[in-house]
Amino acid sequence: MSKVKISFLTLIMLLIISACTQNQTTVISPSIVSKQVDSLSVNNQISVGKKIVKDSLIILDDSLFTEIKLKLIEISKDDFQYYKKSYKTNCEIDSGGSISGAGLHIVHDCNEICDTYLAEDSTNRKLLLPSGFDAGVMWMLLSPSCNQMIIGSSYDGPDFEEYYNYRSEFSVFNINAIQGLKGVFPKFDFNSKNWSIDDVTWIDENSIALKTYSGRHSDNENVSKFKYFKAIFRK
């Protein structure tokens, strides 16, 4: 009787082990789960080319931007001020961050590190604007034709390598205002380790004027320490 009981219990255990094996659950580490989710098209995340859409948030892949080489021509302070005064556009960004005629506005979200978004007025969709700096996007300017937008940031000092890969950066987008965020396309970006950008203005659709400095901004009481350039875009 004892032997029969033992055999019966053994049989039950074997059946349980067999059932567990057939319904085995694989444990995946959080990092692997993240990679898998990023590669799937699901209800709240859709991969559109190199764009990742999470719910209402659009994140751009770095590969969408072409790295550009600038042709830099040194100009005078008077030249820079002339270009700045001559700049005109019909799609200005007002003090509230709204872009006239585009149905878009700028949103800053800061919690130790700042993120900057371009958001649609009529929906909850927003585009995360690229920045390699903790302050996020520090300046933004639309071209005279309203067909391009330049954004950028800088670090104030020659010790930038302790914190960042570059001292200054800017990115240019193509813009089709009537299409909202669907009309915003990455064009190219530029990074510099040589200087910070104090001010910028458009000259025309293919060039900008830059006010730069290589020391610390607080050290530049002498205006002669600023350098001014006409920067022509060329791939």
Coordinates of N, CA and C in Angstrom, one line a residue:
M1 N 0.8 -1.2 0.0 CA 0.0 0.0 0.0 C 0.9 1.3 0.0
S2 N 1.9 1.2 0.8 CA 2.9 2.3 0.9 C 3.5 2.5 -0.4
K3 N 3.9 1.5 -1.1 CA 4.6 1.6 -2.4 C 3.6 2.2 -3.5
V4 N 2.3 1.8 -3.4 CA 1.3 2.4 -4.3 C 1.1 3.9 -4.1
K5 N 1.1 4.3 -2.8 CA 0.9 5.7 -2.5 C 2.1 6.5 -3.1
I6 N 3.3 6.0 -2.9 CA 4.5 6.7 -3.4 C 4.4 6.8 -4.9
S7 N 4.1 5.8 -5.6 CA 4.0 5.8 -7.0 C 3.0 6.8 -7.5
F8 N 1.8 6.8 -6.8 CA 0.8 7.7 -7.2 C 1.2 9.2 -7.0
L9 N 1.9 9.5 -5.9 CA 2.4 10.9 -5.7 C 3.4 11.2 -6.7
T10 N 4.3 10.3 -7.0 CA 5.3 10.5 -8.0 C 4.7 10.9 -9.4
L11 N 3.6 10.1 -9.7 CA 2.9 10.4 -11.0 C 2.3 11.8 -11.0
I12 N 1.7 12.2 -9.8 CA 1.1 13.5 -9.8 C 2.2 14.6 -9.9
M13 N 3.3 14.4 -9.3 CA 4.4 15.4 -9.4 C 4.9 15.5 -10.9
L14 N 5.0 14.4 -11.5 CA 5.5 14.3 -12.9 C 4.5 15.1 -13.8
L15 N 3.2 14.9 -13.6 CA 2.2 15.7 -14.3 C 2.3 17.2 -14.1
I16 N 2.5 17.6 -12.9 CA 2.7 19.0 -12.6 C 3.9 19.6 -13.3
I17 N 5.0 18.9 -13.2 CA 6.3 19.4 -13.8 C 6.1 19.5 -15.3
S18 N 5.4 18.5 -15.9 CA 5.1 18.5 -17.4 C 4.3 19.7 -17.8
A19 N 3.2 20.0 -17.0 CA 2.3 21.2 -17.2 C 3.1 22.5 -17.2
C20 N 4.0 22.6 -16.1 CA 4.8 23.8 -16.0 C 5.7 24.0 -17.1
T21 N 6.3 22.9 -17.6 CA 7.2 23.0 -18.7 C 6.6 23.5 -20.0
Q22 N 5.3 23.0 -20.2 CA 4.6 23.4 -21.4 C 4.2 24.9 -21.4
N23 N 3.9 25.4 -20.2 CA 3.5 26.8 -20.0 C 4.5 27.7 -19.4
Q24 N 5.8 27.4 -19.7 CA 6.9 28.1 -19.2 C 6.9 29.6 -19.6
T25 N 7.1 30.5 -18.7 CA 7.2 31.9 -19.0 C 8.7 32.4 -18.9
T26 N 9.1 33.0 -20.1 CA 10.5 33.5 -20.1 C 10.6 34.9 -19.4
V27 N 11.5 35.0 -18.5 CA 11.8 36.3 -17.8 C 12.7 37.1 -18.7
I28 N 12.3 38.4 -19.1 CA 13.2 39.2 -19.9 C 13.6 40.4 -19.1
S29 N 14.8 40.8 -19.2 CA 15.3 42.0 -18.4 C 14.7 43.2 -18.9
P30 N 14.5 44.3 -18.1 CA 13.9 45.5 -18.5 C 14.5 46.1 -19.8
S31 N 15.9 46.0 -19.9 CA 16.6 46.6 -21.1 C 16.1 45.9 -22.3
I32 N 16.0 44.6 -22.3 CA 15.5 43.8 -23.5 C 14.1 44.2 -23.8
V33 N 13.2 44.3 -22.8 CA 11.9 44.7 -23.0 C 11.8 46.0 -23.7
S34 N 12.6 47.0 -23.3 CA 12.6 48.3 -23.9 C 13.0 48.2 -25.3
K35 N 14.0 47.4 -25.7 CA 14.5 47.3 -27.1 C 13.4 46.7 -27.9
Q36 N 12.7 45.7 -27.4 CA 11.6 45.0 -28.1 C 10.5 46.0 -28.4
V37 N 10.1 46.7 -27.3 CA 8.9 47.7 -27.5 C 9.3 48.7 -28.5
D38 N 10.5 49.2 -28.5 CA 10.9 50.3 -29.5 C 10.8 49.8 -30.9
S39 N 10.9 48.5 -31.1 CA 10.9 47.9 -32.5 C 9.5 47.5 -33.0
L40 N 8.5 47.7 -32.1 CA 7.1 47.2 -32.4 C 6.3 48.4 -32.8
S41 N 5.3 48.2 -33.7 CA 4.2 49.2 -33.9 C 3.0 48.8 -33.1
V42 N 2.7 49.5 -32.1 CA 1.6 49.2 -31.2 C 0.7 50.5 -31.2
N43 N -0.4 50.4 -30.4 CA -1.4 51.4 -30.4 C -0.8 52.8 -30.0
N44 N 0.0 52.8 -29.0 CA 0.5 54.0 -28.5 C 2.0 54.3 -28.9
Q45 N 2.5 53.6 -29.8 CA 3.8 53.8 -30.4 C 3.9 53.3 -31.8
I46 N 4.2 54.2 -32.7 CA 4.2 53.9 -34.1 C 5.5 54.4 -34.7
S47 N 6.2 53.5 -35.4 CA 7.5 53.8 -36.1 C 7.2 54.4 -37.4
V48 N 7.5 55.6 -37.7 CA 7.2 56.2 -39.0 C 8.6 56.6 -39.6
G49 N 9.1 55.8 -40.5 CA 10.5 56.0 -41.0 C 11.4 56.0 -39.9
K50 N 12.1 57.1 -39.6 CA 13.0 57.2 -38.5 C 12.4 57.9 -37.3
K51 N 11.1 58.3 -37.4 CA 10.4 59.0 -36.4 C 9.8 57.9 -35.4
I52 N 9.9 58.1 -34.1 CA 9.2 57.3 -33.2 C 8.1 58.1 -32.6
V53 N 6.8 57.6 -32.7 CA 5.7 58.3 -32.2 C 5.2 57.6 -31.0
K54 N 5.3 58.2 -29.8 CA 4.8 57.6 -28.5 C 3.6 58.4 -28.1
D55 N 2.4 57.8 -28.2 CA 1.2 58.5 -27.9 C 1.2 59.8 -28.7
S56 N 1.3 60.9 -28.1 CA 1.3 62.2 -28.8 C 2.7 62.8 -29.0
L57 N 3.7 62.0 -28.6 CA 5.1 62.5 -28.6 C 5.8 62.0 -29.8
I58 N 6.5 62.9 -30.6 CA 7.3 62.5 -31.7 C 8.8 62.7 -31.3
I59 N 9.6 61.7 -31.5 CA 11.0 61.8 -31.2 C 11.8 61.5 -32.5
L60 N 12.7 62.4 -32.9 CA 13.5 62.2 -34.1 C 14.8 61.5 -33.9
D61 N 15.1 60.6 -34.8 CA 16.3 59.9 -34.8 C 17.4 60.8 -35.3
D62 N 18.6 60.7 -34.7 CA 19.7 61.6 -35.1 C 20.1 61.4 -36.6
S63 N 19.9 60.2 -37.1 CA 20.3 59.9 -38.5 C 19.4 60.7 -39.5
L64 N 18.3 61.3 -39.1 CA 17.5 62.1 -40.0 C 18.2 63.4 -40.4
F65 N 19.2 63.9 -39.6 CA 19.9 65.1 -39.8 C 21.2 64.9 -40.6
T66 N 21.4 65.6 -41.6 CA 22.7 65.6 -42.4 C 23.7 66.5 -41.7
E67 N 24.9 66.0 -41.5 CA 25.9 66.9 -40.9 C 26.4 67.8 -42.0
I68 N 26.4 69.1 -41.7 CA 26.8 70.1 -42.7 C 28.1 70.8 -42.4
K69 N 28.8 71.2 -43.4 CA 30.0 72.0 -43.2 C 29.7 73.4 -43.6
L70 N 30.0 74.3 -42.7 CA 29.8 75.7 -42.9 C 31.0 76.4 -43.6
K71 N 30.7 77.3 -44.5 CA 31.7 78.2 -45.1 C 31.6 79.4 -44.3
L72 N 32.6 79.7 -43.4 CA 32.6 80.8 -42.5 C 33.4 81.9 -43.1
I73 N 32.8 83.1 -43.2 CA 33.5 84.3 -43.6 C 33.4 85.3 -42.5
E74 N 34.5 85.8 -42.0 CA 34.5 86.7 -40.9 C 34.0 88.1 -41.4
I75 N 33.1 88.6 -40.6 CA 32.5 89.9 -40.9 C 32.7 90.9 -39.7
S76 N 32.3 92.1 -39.9 CA 32.4 93.1 -38.8 C 31.2 93.1 -37.9
K77 N 31.3 93.8 -36.8 CA 30.2 94.0 -35.9 C 29.1 94.8 -36.6
D78 N 29.5 95.8 -37.4 CA 28.5 96.6 -38.2 C 27.8 95.7 -39.2
D79 N 28.5 94.8 -39.8 CA 27.8 93.9 -40.8 C 26.8 93.0 -40.1
F80 N 27.2 92.5 -38.9 CA 26.2 91.6 -38.2 C 25.0 92.4 -37.8
Q81 N 25.2 93.6 -37.3 CA 24.0 94.5 -36.9 C 23.1 94.8 -38.1
Y82 N 23.8 95.0 -39.2 CA 23.0 95.3 -40.5 C 22.1 94.1 -40.8
Y83 N 22.7 92.9 -40.8 CA 21.9 91.7 -41.1 C 20.8 91.5 -40.1
K84 N 21.1 91.8 -38.9 CA 20.1 91.6 -37.8 C 18.9 92.6 -38.0
K85 N 19.2 93.8 -38.3 CA 18.2 94.8 -38.6 C 17.4 94.6 -39.9
S86 N 18.1 93.9 -40.8 CA 17.4 93.7 -42.1 C 16.5 92.4 -42.1
Y87 N 16.7 91.6 -41.1 CA 15.9 90.3 -41.0 C 14.4 90.6 -40.9
K88 N 13.6 90.0 -41.7 CA 12.2 90.2 -41.7 C 11.5 88.9 -42.0
T89 N 10.4 88.5 -41.4 CA 9.7 87.3 -41.7 C 8.2 87.5 -41.3
N90 N 7.3 86.8 -41.9 CA 5.9 86.9 -41.6 C 5.4 85.9 -40.6
C91 N 6.4 85.1 -40.1 CA 6.0 84.0 -39.2 C 6.8 84.1 -37.9
E92 N 6.7 85.2 -37.3 CA 7.5 85.4 -36.1 C 7.0 84.6 -34.9
I93 N 7.9 84.4 -33.9 CA 7.6 83.7 -32.7 C 7.3 84.8 -31.6
D94 N 6.1 84.8 -31.1 CA 5.7 85.9 -30.2 C 6.2 85.6 -28.8
S95 N 6.0 86.5 -27.8 CA 6.5 86.3 -26.5 C 5.9 85.1 -25.7
G96 N 4.8 84.7 -26.2 CA 4.1 83.5 -25.6 C 4.6 82.2 -26.2
G97 N 5.5 82.3 -27.2 CA 6.0 81.0 -27.8 C 5.2 80.5 -29.0
S98 N 4.2 81.3 -29.4 CA 3.3 80.8 -30.6 C 4.0 81.3 -31.9
I99 N 3.9 80.4 -32.9 CA 4.4 80.7 -34.2 C 3.3 81.2 -35.1
S100 N 3.3 82.4 -35.5 CA 2.2 83.0 -36.2 C 2.0 82.3 -37.5
G101 N 0.7 81.9 -37.8 CA 0.3 81.3 -39.1 C 0.6 79.8 -39.2
A102 N 1.2 79.2 -38.2 CA 1.6 77.8 -38.3 C 0.8 76.9 -37.4
G103 N 0.0 77.4 -36.5 CA -0.7 76.6 -35.6 C 0.2 75.8 -34.7
L104 N 1.4 76.3 -34.4 CA 2.3 75.6 -33.5 C 2.8 76.6 -32.4
H105 N 3.2 76.0 -31.3 CA 3.8 76.8 -30.2 C 4.9 76.0 -29.5
I106 N 5.7 76.7 -28.8 CA 6.9 76.2 -28.1 C 6.5 75.9 -26.7
V107 N 7.0 74.7 -26.2 CA 6.8 74.3 -24.8 C 8.1 73.9 -24.2
H108 N 8.4 74.5 -23.0 CA 9.6 74.1 -22.3 C 9.2 73.4 -21.0
D109 N 9.9 72.2 -20.8 CA 9.6 71.4 -19.6 C 10.9 71.2 -18.9
C110 N 11.1 71.8 -17.8 CA 12.4 71.8 -17.0 C 12.2 71.2 -15.7
N111 N 13.1 70.2 -15.4 CA 13.2 69.5 -14.1 C 14.6 69.1 -14.0
E112 N 15.5 70.0 -13.6 CA 16.9 69.8 -13.6 C 17.5 69.9 -15.0
I113 N 17.0 69.0 -15.9 CA 17.3 69.1 -17.3 C 16.1 69.6 -18.1
C114 N 16.3 70.4 -19.1 CA 15.1 71.0 -19.8 C 14.9 70.3 -21.1
D115 N 13.7 70.0 -21.5 CA 13.3 69.6 -22.8 C 12.5 70.6 -23.5
T116 N 12.7 70.8 -24.8 CA 11.9 71.8 -25.5 C 11.1 71.1 -26.6
Y117 N 9.8 71.5 -26.7 CA 9.0 70.8 -27.7 C 8.3 71.8 -28.6
L118 N 8.0 71.4 -29.8 CA 7.2 72.1 -30.8 C 5.8 71.4 -30.7
A119 N 4.8 72.1 -30.4 CA 3.5 71.5 -30.1 C 2.4 72.1 -31.1
E120 N 1.5 71.2 -31.5 CA 0.3 71.7 -32.3 C -0.7 72.4 -31.4
D121 N -1.3 73.5 -31.9 CA -2.3 74.2 -31.1 C -3.6 73.3 -31.1
S122 N -3.9 72.6 -32.1 CA -5.3 72.0 -32.2 C -5.3 70.5 -31.7
T123 N -4.1 70.0 -31.4 CA -4.0 68.6 -30.9 C -3.1 68.5 -29.7
N124 N -2.9 67.3 -29.2 CA -2.0 67.1 -28.1 C -0.6 66.6 -28.6
R125 N -0.4 66.6 -29.9 CA 0.8 66.1 -30.4 C 2.0 67.1 -30.2
K126 N 3.2 66.6 -29.9 CA 4.3 67.5 -29.8 C 5.6 66.8 -30.3
L127 N 6.5 67.6 -30.8 CA 7.8 67.1 -31.3 C 8.9 67.5 -30.4
L128 N 9.7 66.5 -29.9 CA 10.8 66.8 -29.0 C 11.9 67.4 -29.9
L129 N 12.4 68.6 -29.6 CA 13.4 69.2 -30.4 C 14.8 68.8 -29.8
P130 N 15.7 68.5 -30.7 CA 17.0 67.9 -30.3 C 17.9 68.9 -29.6
S131 N 18.5 68.5 -28.5 CA 19.5 69.4 -27.8 C 20.4 68.5 -27.0
G132 N 21.7 68.8 -27.1 CA 22.7 68.0 -26.3 C 23.1 68.7 -25.0
F133 N 22.3 69.8 -24.6 CA 22.6 70.6 -23.5 C 21.5 70.5 -22.4
D134 N 21.9 70.6 -21.1 CA 20.9 70.5 -20.0 C 19.9 71.6 -20.1
A135 N 20.2 72.8 -20.7 CA 19.3 73.9 -20.8 C 18.3 73.7 -21.9
G136 N 18.4 72.6 -22.7 CA 17.5 72.4 -23.8 C 17.8 73.4 -25.0
V137 N 16.8 73.7 -25.8 CA 17.0 74.6 -26.9 C 16.9 76.0 -26.3
M138 N 18.0 76.8 -26.6 CA 18.1 78.2 -26.1 C 17.7 79.3 -27.0
W139 N 17.7 79.0 -28.3 CA 17.1 80.0 -29.2 C 16.6 79.3 -30.5
M140 N 15.7 80.0 -31.1 CA 14.9 79.5 -32.3 C 14.5 80.7 -33.2
L141 N 14.7 80.5 -34.5 CA 14.4 81.6 -35.4 C 14.0 81.0 -36.7
L142 N 12.9 81.6 -37.3 CA 12.4 81.2 -38.6 C 13.0 82.0 -39.7
S143 N 13.2 81.4 -40.8 CA 13.8 82.0 -42.0 C 12.9 83.1 -42.6
P144 N 13.5 84.0 -43.4 CA 12.6 85.0 -44.0 C 11.4 84.5 -44.8
S145 N 11.6 83.4 -45.5 CA 10.5 82.8 -46.3 C 9.5 82.0 -45.4
C146 N 9.8 81.8 -44.1 CA 9.1 80.9 -43.2 C 9.2 79.4 -43.6
N147 N 10.1 79.1 -44.5 CA 10.2 77.7 -44.9 C 11.3 76.9 -44.1
Q148 N 12.0 77.6 -43.3 CA 13.0 76.9 -42.5 C 13.0 77.5 -41.1
M149 N 13.5 76.6 -40.2 CA 13.6 77.0 -38.8 C 15.0 76.6 -38.2
I150 N 15.7 77.5 -37.5 CA 16.9 77.1 -36.9 C 16.8 77.2 -35.4
I151 N 17.3 76.1 -34.7 CA 17.3 76.1 -33.3 C 18.7 75.8 -32.8
G152 N 19.1 76.2 -31.6 CA 20.4 76.0 -31.1 C 20.6 76.2 -29.6
S153 N 21.8 75.8 -29.2 CA 22.2 76.0 -27.8 C 23.7 76.2 -27.7
S154 N 24.2 76.7 -26.6 CA 25.6 76.8 -26.4 C 25.9 76.6 -24.9
Y155 N 27.2 76.3 -24.6 CA 27.7 76.3 -23.3 C 28.6 77.5 -23.1
D156 N 28.5 78.1 -22.0 CA 29.3 79.4 -21.7 C 30.6 79.1 -21.1
G157 N 31.6 78.6 -21.9 CA 32.9 78.5 -21.3 C 33.8 77.4 -22.1
P158 N 35.1 77.6 -22.0 CA 36.0 76.7 -22.7 C 36.2 75.3 -22.0
D159 N 35.6 75.2 -20.8 CA 35.6 73.9 -20.1 C 34.5 73.0 -20.4
F160 N 33.9 73.2 -21.6 CA 32.7 72.4 -22.0 C 32.9 70.9 -22.0
E161 N 34.1 70.5 -22.3 CA 34.4 69.0 -22.4 C 34.2 68.3 -21.1
E162 N 34.2 69.0 -20.0 CA 33.9 68.4 -18.7 C 32.4 67.9 -18.6
Y163 N 31.6 68.5 -19.5 CA 30.1 68.2 -19.4 C 29.5 67.8 -20.7
Y164 N 30.0 68.3 -21.9 CA 29.4 68.1 -23.1 C 30.4 67.7 -24.2
N165 N 29.8 67.1 -25.3 CA 30.7 66.8 -26.4 C 31.1 68.0 -27.3
Y166 N 30.2 69.0 -27.3 CA 30.5 70.2 -28.1 C 30.2 71.5 -27.3
R167 N 30.7 72.5 -27.8 CA 30.5 73.8 -27.1 C 29.3 74.5 -27.6
S168 N 28.9 74.3 -28.8 CA 27.7 74.9 -29.4 C 27.1 74.0 -30.5
E169 N 25.9 74.2 -30.7 CA 25.2 73.4 -31.7 C 24.0 74.1 -32.3
F170 N 23.6 73.8 -33.5 CA 22.4 74.2 -34.1 C 21.9 73.2 -35.1
S171 N 20.5 73.2 -35.3 CA 19.9 72.3 -36.2 C 18.9 73.1 -37.1
V172 N 18.8 72.7 -38.3 CA 17.8 73.4 -39.2 C 16.8 72.5 -39.7
F173 N 15.5 72.9 -39.7 CA 14.4 72.2 -40.2 C 13.7 72.8 -41.4
N174 N 13.2 72.0 -42.3 CA 12.3 72.5 -43.3 C 10.9 72.6 -42.7
I175 N 10.1 73.7 -43.0 CA 8.8 73.9 -42.4 C 7.8 74.1 -43.5
N176 N 6.7 73.4 -43.4 CA 5.5 73.7 -44.2 C 4.4 74.0 -43.2
A177 N 4.1 75.3 -43.0 CA 3.3 75.8 -41.9 C 1.9 75.3 -41.9
I178 N 1.3 75.0 -43.1 CA -0.1 74.6 -43.2 C -0.3 73.2 -42.8
Q179 N 0.8 72.4 -42.6 CA 0.7 71.0 -42.3 C 0.9 70.7 -40.8
G180 N 1.1 71.7 -40.0 CA 1.4 71.5 -38.6 C 2.7 70.7 -38.4
L181 N 2.7 69.8 -37.4 CA 3.9 69.0 -37.2 C 4.3 68.0 -38.3
K182 N 3.3 67.7 -39.1 CA 3.5 66.8 -40.3 C 4.4 67.6 -41.3
G183 N 4.4 68.9 -41.2 CA 5.2 69.7 -42.2 C 6.6 70.1 -41.7
V184 N 7.0 69.5 -40.5 CA 8.3 69.8 -39.9 C 9.3 68.7 -40.3
F185 N 10.3 68.9 -41.0 CA 11.3 67.9 -41.5 C 12.7 68.3 -41.1
P186 N 13.5 67.4 -40.5 CA 14.9 67.6 -40.2 C 15.7 67.9 -41.4
K187 N 16.6 68.8 -41.4 CA 17.4 69.1 -42.6 C 18.9 68.8 -42.3
F188 N 19.5 69.6 -41.4 CA 20.9 69.3 -41.1 C 21.2 69.9 -39.7
D189 N 22.4 69.5 -39.2 CA 22.8 70.0 -37.9 C 24.3 70.4 -38.0
F190 N 24.8 71.1 -37.0 CA 26.2 71.6 -37.0 C 26.6 71.7 -35.5
N191 N 27.8 71.3 -35.2 CA 28.4 71.4 -33.9 C 29.8 72.0 -33.9
S192 N 30.1 72.7 -32.9 CA 31.4 73.4 -32.8 C 32.1 73.2 -31.4
K193 N 33.4 72.9 -31.4 CA 34.1 72.9 -30.2 C 34.9 74.1 -30.0
N194 N 34.8 75.1 -30.9 CA 35.7 76.2 -30.9 C 35.1 77.5 -30.3
W195 N 33.8 77.6 -30.4 CA 33.2 78.8 -29.8 C 31.8 78.6 -29.4
S196 N 31.3 79.6 -28.6 CA 29.9 79.6 -28.2 C 29.2 80.6 -29.1
I197 N 27.9 80.5 -29.2 CA 27.1 81.4 -30.0 C 26.3 82.4 -29.1
D198 N 26.6 83.6 -29.2 CA 25.9 84.7 -28.4 C 24.7 85.2 -29.1
D199 N 24.7 85.2 -30.4 CA 23.5 85.7 -31.2 C 23.6 85.2 -32.6
V200 N 22.4 85.1 -33.2 CA 22.3 84.6 -34.6 C 21.2 85.3 -35.3
T201 N 21.3 85.5 -36.6 CA 20.2 86.0 -37.4 C 20.3 85.4 -38.8
W202 N 19.2 85.3 -39.5 CA 19.2 84.8 -40.9 C 19.7 86.0 -41.8
I203 N 20.4 85.6 -42.8 CA 20.8 86.5 -43.9 C 19.8 86.3 -45.1
D204 N 19.8 85.0 -45.5 CA 18.9 84.6 -46.6 C 18.6 83.1 -46.3
E205 N 18.0 82.4 -47.3 CA 17.6 81.0 -47.0 C 18.8 80.0 -47.0
N206 N 20.0 80.5 -47.4 CA 21.2 79.7 -47.4 C 22.3 80.1 -46.5
S207 N 22.1 81.2 -45.7 CA 23.2 81.6 -44.8 C 22.6 82.4 -43.6
I208 N 23.4 82.4 -42.6 CA 23.1 83.0 -41.3 C 24.3 83.9 -40.9
A209 N 24.1 84.8 -39.9 CA 25.2 85.6 -39.3 C 25.3 85.1 -37.9
L210 N 26.5 84.9 -37.4 CA 26.8 84.5 -36.1 C 27.6 85.5 -35.3
K211 N 27.2 85.7 -34.0 CA 28.1 86.4 -33.1 C 28.6 85.4 -32.1
T212 N 29.9 85.2 -32.0 CA 30.5 84.1 -31.3 C 31.6 84.6 -30.3
Y213 N 32.0 83.8 -29.4 CA 33.1 84.1 -28.5 C 33.7 82.8 -28.0
S214 N 35.1 82.9 -27.7 CA 35.8 81.6 -27.4 C 36.2 81.6 -25.9
G215 N 36.1 82.7 -25.2 CA 36.4 82.7 -23.8 C 35.1 82.5 -23.0
R216 N 34.9 83.0 -21.8 CA 33.6 83.0 -21.1 C 32.9 84.2 -21.4
H217 N 31.6 84.1 -21.5 CA 30.8 85.3 -21.8 C 31.0 86.4 -20.8
S218 N 31.2 86.1 -19.5 CA 31.4 87.1 -18.5 C 32.8 87.8 -18.6
D219 N 33.7 87.1 -19.4 CA 35.0 87.7 -19.6 C 35.0 88.7 -20.8
N220 N 33.9 88.7 -21.6 CA 33.9 89.4 -22.8 C 33.3 90.8 -22.7
E221 N 33.8 91.5 -21.6 CA 33.4 92.9 -21.5 C 33.9 93.8 -22.6
N222 N 35.1 93.4 -23.1 CA 35.7 94.0 -24.3 C 35.0 93.5 -25.6
V223 N 34.3 94.3 -26.3 CA 33.5 93.8 -27.5 C 34.4 93.2 -28.5
S224 N 35.7 93.6 -28.5 CA 36.6 93.1 -29.5 C 36.9 91.6 -29.4
K225 N 36.5 91.0 -28.2 CA 36.7 89.6 -28.0 C 35.6 88.8 -28.7
F226 N 34.5 89.4 -29.2 CA 33.5 88.7 -30.0 C 34.0 88.6 -31.4
K227 N 33.6 87.5 -32.1 CA 33.9 87.4 -33.5 C 32.6 87.2 -34.2
Y228 N 32.5 87.7 -35.4 CA 31.3 87.7 -36.2 C 31.6 87.0 -37.5
F229 N 30.6 86.1 -37.9 CA 30.8 85.3 -39.1 C 29.5 85.3 -40.0
K230 N 29.7 85.3 -41.3 CA 28.7 84.9 -42.2 C 28.9 83.4 -42.4
A231 N 27.9 82.6 -42.1 CA 28.0 81.1 -42.3 C 27.1 80.7 -43.4
I232 N 27.7 80.2 -44.5 CA 27.0 79.7 -45.6 C 26.8 78.2 -45.6
F233 N 25.6 77.7 -45.7 CA 25.3 76.3 -45.6 C 25.8 75.6 -46.9
R234 N 26.6 74.5 -46.7 CA 26.9 73.7 -47.8 C 27.2 72.3 -47.3
K235 N 26.6 71.3 -48.0 CA 26.7 69.9 -47.5 C 28.1 69.3 -47.9

